[in-house]
GROMACS .gro file of N, CA and C in nm:
model
  336
    1UNK      N    1  18.016   0.208  13.615
    1UNK     CA    2  17.972   0.287  13.503
    1UNK      C    3  18.078   0.278  13.392
    2UNK      N    4  18.035   0.243  13.274
    2UNK     CA    5  18.126   0.222  13.161
    2UNK      C    6  18.201   0.351  13.127
    3UNK      N    7  18.131   0.462  13.122
    3UNK     CA    8  18.191   0.589  13.083
    3UNK      C    9  18.305   0.629  13.178
    4UNK      N   10  18.290   0.599  13.306
    4UNK     CA   11  18.394   0.633  13.404
    4UNK      C   12  18.528   0.567  13.371
    5UNK      N   13  18.523   0.451  13.309
    5UNK     CA   14  18.645   0.380  13.273
    5UNK      C   15  18.688   0.412  13.130
    6UNK      N   16  18.591   0.434  13.044
    6UNK     CA   17  18.621   0.456  12.903
    6UNK      C   18  18.694   0.588  12.880
    7UNK      N   19  18.647   0.696  12.941
    7UNK     CA   20  18.706   0.827  12.914
    7UNK      C   21  18.854   0.833  12.950
    8UNK      N   22  18.894   0.796  13.073
    8UNK     CA   23  19.039   0.802  13.099
    8UNK      C   24  19.120   0.707  13.013
    9UNK      N   25  19.063   0.594  12.977
    9UNK     CA   26  19.134   0.499  12.891
    9UNK      C   27  19.160   0.560  12.754
   10UNK      N   28  19.061   0.625  12.697
   10UNK     CA   29  19.079   0.689  12.566
   10UNK      C   30  19.177   0.805  12.576
   11UNK      N   31  19.168   0.883  12.683
   11UNK     CA   32  19.261   0.995  12.700
   11UNK      C   33  19.406   0.950  12.705
   12UNK      N   34  19.431   0.829  12.754
   12UNK     CA   35  19.568   0.778  12.768
   12UNK      C   36  19.626   0.720  12.639
   13UNK      N   37  19.549   0.716  12.534
   13UNK     CA   38  19.597   0.655  12.410
   13UNK      C   39  19.697   0.746  12.338
   14UNK      N   40  19.809   0.690  12.297
   14UNK     CA   41  19.911   0.753  12.212
   14UNK      C   42  19.977   0.877  12.270
   15UNK      N   43  19.971   0.898  12.400
   15UNK     CA   44  20.039   1.011  12.462
   15UNK      C   45  20.103   0.966  12.592
   16UNK      N   46  20.182   1.053  12.652
   16UNK     CA   47  20.245   1.018  12.778
   16UNK      C   48  20.141   1.018  12.891
   17UNK      N   49  20.173   0.947  12.996
   17UNK     CA   50  20.084   0.942  13.112
   17UNK      C   51  20.064   1.082  13.170
   18UNK      N   52  20.171   1.159  13.177
   18UNK     CA   53  20.161   1.294  13.231
   18UNK      C   54  20.066   1.381  13.151
   19UNK      N   55  20.072   1.370  13.019
   19UNK     CA   56  19.981   1.447  12.933
   19UNK      C   57  19.837   1.402  12.951
   20UNK      N   58  19.816   1.273  12.966
   20UNK     CA   59  19.681   1.220  12.987
   20UNK      C   60  19.626   1.268  13.120
   21UNK      N   61  19.709   1.265  13.224
   21UNK     CA   62  19.663   1.312  13.356
   21UNK      C   63  19.633   1.461  13.354
   22UNK      N   64  19.712   1.539  13.280
   22UNK     CA   65  19.685   1.682  13.266
   22UNK      C   66  19.548   1.704  13.200
   23UNK      N   67  19.522   1.633  13.091
   23UNK     CA   68  19.395   1.647  13.020
   23UNK      C   69  19.278   1.611  13.111
   24UNK      N   70  19.292   1.502  13.184
   24UNK     CA   71  19.187   1.456  13.275
   24UNK      C   72  19.160   1.560  13.384
   25UNK      N   73  19.268   1.609  13.445
   25UNK     CA   74  19.252   1.710  13.552
   25UNK      C   75  19.190   1.838  13.498
   26UNK      N   76  19.234   1.883  13.384
   26UNK     CA   77  19.182   2.008  13.327
   26UNK      C   78  19.034   1.995  13.294
   27UNK      N   79  18.996   1.888  13.229
   27UNK     CA   80  18.855   1.870  13.192
   27UNK      C   81  18.767   1.852  13.316
   28UNK      N   82  18.814   1.777  13.414
   28UNK     CA   83  18.735   1.760  13.536
   28UNK      C   84  18.724   1.890  13.615
   29UNK      N   85  18.833   1.966  13.621
   29UNK     CA   86  18.829   2.093  13.695
   29UNK      C   87  18.729   2.189  13.632
   30UNK      N   88  18.720   2.186  13.501
   30UNK     CA   89  18.631   2.279  13.429
   30UNK      C   90  18.487   2.230  13.423
   31UNK      N   91  18.468   2.098  13.402
   31UNK     CA   92  18.334   2.045  13.375
   31UNK      C   93  18.284   1.945  13.479
   32UNK      N   94  18.373   1.902  13.567
   32UNK     CA   95  18.332   1.808  13.671
   32UNK      C   96  18.236   1.872  13.769
   33UNK      N   97  18.172   1.789  13.846
   33UNK     CA   98  18.073   1.837  13.942
   33UNK      C   99  18.127   1.825  14.084
   34UNK      N  100  18.080   1.912  14.170
   34UNK     CA  101  18.116   1.906  14.312
   34UNK      C  102  18.057   1.777  14.369
   35UNK      N  103  18.136   1.699  14.442
   35UNK     CA  104  18.081   1.576  14.500
   35UNK      C  105  17.982   1.609  14.612
   36UNK      N  106  17.889   1.519  14.636
   36UNK     CA  107  17.794   1.544  14.745
   36UNK      C  108  17.864   1.534  14.881
   37UNK      N  109  17.813   1.607  14.975
   37UNK     CA  110  17.868   1.600  15.111
   37UNK      C  111  18.002   1.670  15.123
   38UNK      N  112  18.064   1.657  15.238
   38UNK     CA  113  18.195   1.720  15.256
   38UNK      C  114  18.299   1.652  15.168
   39UNK      N  115  18.381   1.736  15.105
   39UNK     CA  116  18.485   1.684  15.017
   39UNK      C  117  18.602   1.781  15.019
   40UNK      N  118  18.721   1.733  14.987
   40UNK     CA  119  18.836   1.824  14.981
   40UNK      C  120  18.812   1.935  14.879
   41UNK      N  121  18.867   2.050  14.909
   41UNK     CA  122  18.853   2.166  14.821
   41UNK      C  123  18.905   2.133  14.680
   42UNK      N  124  18.829   2.167  14.581
   42UNK     CA  125  18.868   2.145  14.442
   42UNK      C  126  18.839   2.006  14.389
   43UNK      N  127  18.792   1.916  14.473
   43UNK     CA  128  18.761   1.780  14.426
   43UNK      C  129  18.641   1.784  14.332
   44UNK      N  130  18.650   1.710  14.225
   44UNK     CA  131  18.542   1.703  14.127
   44UNK      C  132  18.514   1.557  14.095
   45UNK      N  133  18.389   1.530  14.061
   45UNK     CA  134  18.351   1.396  14.015
   45UNK      C  135  18.312   1.405  13.869
   46UNK      N  136  18.315   1.292  13.806
   46UNK     CA  137  18.286   1.283  13.664
   46UNK      C  138  18.150   1.342  13.631
   47UNK      N  139  18.144   1.432  13.533
   47UNK     CA  140  18.014   1.485  13.493
   47UNK      C  141  17.936   1.380  13.414
   48UNK      N  142  17.806   1.396  13.401
   48UNK     CA  143  17.728   1.300  13.322
   48UNK      C  144  17.762   1.311  13.174
   49UNK      N  145  17.728   1.208  13.097
   49UNK     CA  146  17.759   1.208  12.954
   49UNK      C  147  17.708   1.333  12.880
   50UNK      N  148  17.593   1.387  12.921
   50UNK     CA  149  17.540   1.504  12.854
   50UNK      C  150  17.636   1.623  12.863
   51UNK      N  151  17.705   1.635  12.975
   51UNK     CA  152  17.800   1.744  12.993
   51UNK      C  153  17.922   1.723  12.903
   52UNK      N  154  17.973   1.601  12.897
   52UNK     CA  155  18.087   1.572  12.810
   52UNK      C  156  18.055   1.609  12.666
   53UNK      N  157  17.932   1.579  12.623
   53UNK     CA  158  17.893   1.608  12.484
   53UNK      C  159  17.888   1.758  12.456
   54UNK      N  160  17.876   1.841  12.557
   54UNK     CA  161  17.865   1.985  12.538
   54UNK      C  162  18.000   2.057  12.544
   55UNK      N  163  18.107   1.985  12.571
   55UNK     CA  164  18.239   2.049  12.579
   55UNK      C  165  18.279   2.096  12.439
   56UNK      N  166  18.308   2.226  12.424
   56UNK     CA  167  18.346   2.277  12.291
   56UNK      C  168  18.481   2.223  12.245
   57UNK      N  169  18.501   2.219  12.117
   57UNK     CA  170  18.623   2.163  12.059
   57UNK      C  171  18.748   2.234  12.110
   58UNK      N  172  18.742   2.364  12.131
   58UNK     CA  173  18.861   2.435  12.177
   58UNK      C  174  18.901   2.396  12.319
   59UNK      N  175  18.804   2.354  12.401
   59UNK     CA  176  18.838   2.309  12.536
   59UNK      C  177  18.911   2.175  12.532
   60UNK      N  178  18.869   2.087  12.441
   60UNK     CA  179  18.942   1.961  12.424
   60UNK      C  180  19.086   1.994  12.382
   61UNK      N  181  19.099   2.086  12.287
   61UNK     CA  182  19.232   2.125  12.238
   61UNK      C  183  19.317   2.184  12.350
   62UNK      N  184  19.260   2.273  12.430
   62UNK     CA  185  19.334   2.334  12.541
   62UNK      C  186  19.380   2.229  12.643
   63UNK      N  187  19.304   2.123  12.656
   63UNK     CA  188  19.340   2.015  12.748
   63UNK      C  189  19.442   1.919  12.685
   64UNK      N  190  19.477   1.943  12.558
   64UNK     CA  191  19.574   1.857  12.491
   64UNK      C  192  19.513   1.731  12.433
   65UNK      N  193  19.382   1.732  12.412
   65UNK     CA  194  19.313   1.615  12.358
   65UNK      C  195  19.284   1.640  12.211
   66UNK      N  196  19.346   1.559  12.125
   66UNK     CA  197  19.325   1.575  11.982
   66UNK      C  198  19.190   1.518  11.940
   67UNK      N  199  19.153   1.548  11.818
   67UNK     CA  200  19.023   1.503  11.765
   67UNK      C  201  19.011   1.351  11.764
   68UNK      N  202  19.122   1.282  11.739
   68UNK     CA  203  19.120   1.135  11.732
   68UNK      C  204  19.083   1.072  11.867
   69UNK      N  205  19.107   1.143  11.977
   69UNK     CA  206  19.068   1.093  12.108
   69UNK      C  207  18.936   1.152  12.156
   70UNK      N  208  18.908   1.276  12.121
   70UNK     CA  209  18.782   1.338  12.165
   70UNK      C  210  18.662   1.273  12.097
   71UNK      N  211  18.675   1.240  11.970
   71UNK     CA  212  18.562   1.185  11.894
   71UNK      C  213  18.507   1.056  11.954
   72UNK      N  214  18.589   0.955  11.987
   72UNK     CA  215  18.531   0.834  12.046
   72UNK      C  216  18.469   0.858  12.184
   73UNK      N  217  18.525   0.953  12.259
   73UNK     CA  218  18.465   0.987  12.388
   73UNK      C  219  18.325   1.044  12.366
   74UNK      N  220  18.314   1.136  12.273
   74UNK     CA  221  18.184   1.197  12.245
   74UNK      C  222  18.084   1.094  12.192
   75UNK      N  223  18.130   1.004  12.106
   75UNK     CA  224  18.041   0.899  12.055
   75UNK      C  225  17.992   0.810  12.169
   76UNK      N  226  18.084   0.773  12.257
   76UNK     CA  227  18.046   0.687  12.370
   76UNK      C  228  17.948   0.759  12.462
   77UNK      N  229  17.969   0.887  12.484
   77UNK     CA  230  17.876   0.963  12.569
   77UNK      C  231  17.739   0.974  12.506
   78UNK      N  232  17.736   0.980  12.375
   78UNK     CA  233  17.607   0.985  12.305
   78UNK      C  234  17.530   0.854  12.322
   79UNK      N  235  17.603   0.745  12.340
   79UNK     CA  236  17.541   0.613  12.353
   79UNK      C  237  17.562   0.552  12.491
   80UNK      N  238  17.580   0.635  12.590
   80UNK     CA  239  17.614   0.588  12.725
   80UNK      C  240  17.512   0.489  12.780
   81UNK      N  241  17.384   0.516  12.762
   81UNK     CA  242  17.281   0.426  12.815
   81UNK      C  243  17.292   0.288  12.749
   82UNK      N  244  17.316   0.285  12.620
   82UNK     CA  245  17.329   0.157  12.549
   82UNK      C  246  17.454   0.081  12.594
   83UNK      N  247  17.562   0.154  12.621
   83UNK     CA  248  17.684   0.090  12.670
   83UNK      C  249  17.662   0.032  12.809
   84UNK      N  250  17.590   0.103  12.894
   84UNK     CA  251  17.560   0.052  13.028
   84UNK      C  252  17.476  -0.075  13.019
   85UNK      N  253  17.379  -0.077  12.929
   85UNK     CA  254  17.297  -0.197  12.910
   85UNK      C  255  17.385  -0.313  12.866
   86UNK      N  256  17.477  -0.286  12.773
   86UNK     CA  257  17.565  -0.392  12.722
   86UNK      C  258  17.653  -0.449  12.833
   87UNK      N  259  17.695  -0.365  12.926
   87UNK     CA  260  17.782  -0.411  13.035
   87UNK      C  261  17.712  -0.512  13.125
   88UNK      N  262  17.581  -0.509  13.127
   88UNK     CA  263  17.505  -0.601  13.213
   88UNK      C  264  17.462  -0.727  13.139
   89UNK      N  265  17.490  -0.737  13.010
   89UNK     CA  266  17.446  -0.851  12.929
   89UNK      C  267  17.548  -0.964  12.931
   90UNK      N  268  17.502  -1.080  12.893
   90UNK     CA  269  17.594  -1.191  12.869
   90UNK      C  270  17.686  -1.152  12.753
   91UNK      N  271  17.807  -1.205  12.752
   91UNK     CA  272  17.907  -1.164  12.653
   91UNK      C  273  17.859  -1.170  12.508
   92UNK      N  274  17.796  -1.280  12.462
   92UNK     CA  275  17.752  -1.282  12.321
   92UNK      C  276  17.651  -1.171  12.290
   93UNK      N  277  17.560  -1.146  12.383
   93UNK     CA  278  17.461  -1.040  12.362
   93UNK      C  279  17.527  -0.902  12.365
   94UNK      N  280  17.622  -0.886  12.455
   94UNK     CA  281  17.692  -0.758  12.464
   94UNK      C  282  17.772  -0.731  12.336
   95UNK      N  283  17.839  -0.832  12.284
   95UNK     CA  284  17.914  -0.815  12.160
   95UNK      C  285  17.822  -0.777  12.044
   96UNK      N  286  17.707  -0.842  12.038
   96UNK     CA  287  17.610  -0.809  11.932
   96UNK      C  288  17.564  -0.664  11.948
   97UNK      N  289  17.538  -0.621  12.070
   97UNK     CA  290  17.495  -0.483  12.095
   97UNK      C  291  17.602  -0.384  12.051
   98UNK      N  292  17.726  -0.411  12.089
   98UNK     CA  293  17.834  -0.320  12.054
   98UNK      C  294  17.854  -0.312  11.903
   99UNK      N  295  17.838  -0.424  11.834
   99UNK     CA  296  17.851  -0.421  11.689
   99UNK      C  297  17.737  -0.342  11.625
  100UNK      N  298  17.619  -0.348  11.682
  100UNK     CA  299  17.507  -0.268  11.631
  100UNK      C  300  17.532  -0.119  11.651
  101UNK      N  301  17.589  -0.084  11.764
  101UNK     CA  302  17.619   0.057  11.789
  101UNK      C  303  17.719   0.107  11.685
  102UNK      N  304  17.823   0.031  11.662
  102UNK     CA  305  17.923   0.071  11.563
  102UNK      C  306  17.861   0.078  11.423
  103UNK      N  307  17.775  -0.016  11.388
  103UNK     CA  308  17.711  -0.017  11.257
  103UNK      C  309  17.622   0.104  11.238
  104UNK      N  310  17.550   0.143  11.342
  104UNK     CA  311  17.461   0.259  11.328
  104UNK      C  312  17.542   0.386  11.306
  105UNK      N  313  17.661   0.394  11.364
  105UNK     CA  314  17.748   0.509  11.342
  105UNK      C  315  17.797   0.509  11.198
  106UNK      N  316  17.839   0.395  11.149
  106UNK     CA  317  17.891   0.384  11.013
  106UNK      C  318  17.783   0.417  10.909
  107UNK      N  319  17.660   0.375  10.933
  107UNK     CA  320  17.552   0.403  10.838
  107UNK      C  321  17.523   0.552  10.827
  108UNK      N  322  17.545   0.627  10.933
  108UNK     CA  323  17.520   0.770  10.929
  108UNK      C  324  17.636   0.846  10.867
  109UNK      N  325  17.740   0.774  10.828
  109UNK     CA  326  17.852   0.838  10.762
  109UNK      C  327  17.959   0.892  10.856
  110UNK      N  328  17.956   0.850  10.980
  110UNK     CA  329  18.057   0.892  11.077
  110UNK      C  330  18.159   0.781  11.086
  111UNK      N  331  18.285   0.813  11.066
  111UNK     CA  332  18.388   0.709  11.076
  111UNK      C  333  18.389   0.654  11.217
  112UNK      N  334  18.396   0.526  11.230
  112UNK     CA  335  18.393   0.475  11.365
  112UNK      C  336  18.453   0.343  11.374
   0.00000   0.00000   0.00000
């Protein structure tokens, strides 16, 4: 799943590893889902993109995630299905798809 790799990668940008891990743990503890079956106490799995999109701005801030990192995560979650499709395409087709996604964001006036 593209989002599973994208979110922690974005969280790790321009900050220390410890700060990124704190943000990841805090957001997962608050919004992550209980894994199916028996699991260690407190273990959480990545919530679906719809849940990430509903996280209020103050929760991102409390987790130490600035707007410059939260915004691309939210954009990616909004287009998660398209990103998944692109991951299964041949490279030239995937690149074309990704450029279309970025173009559609720019046309709506959202910096991207």
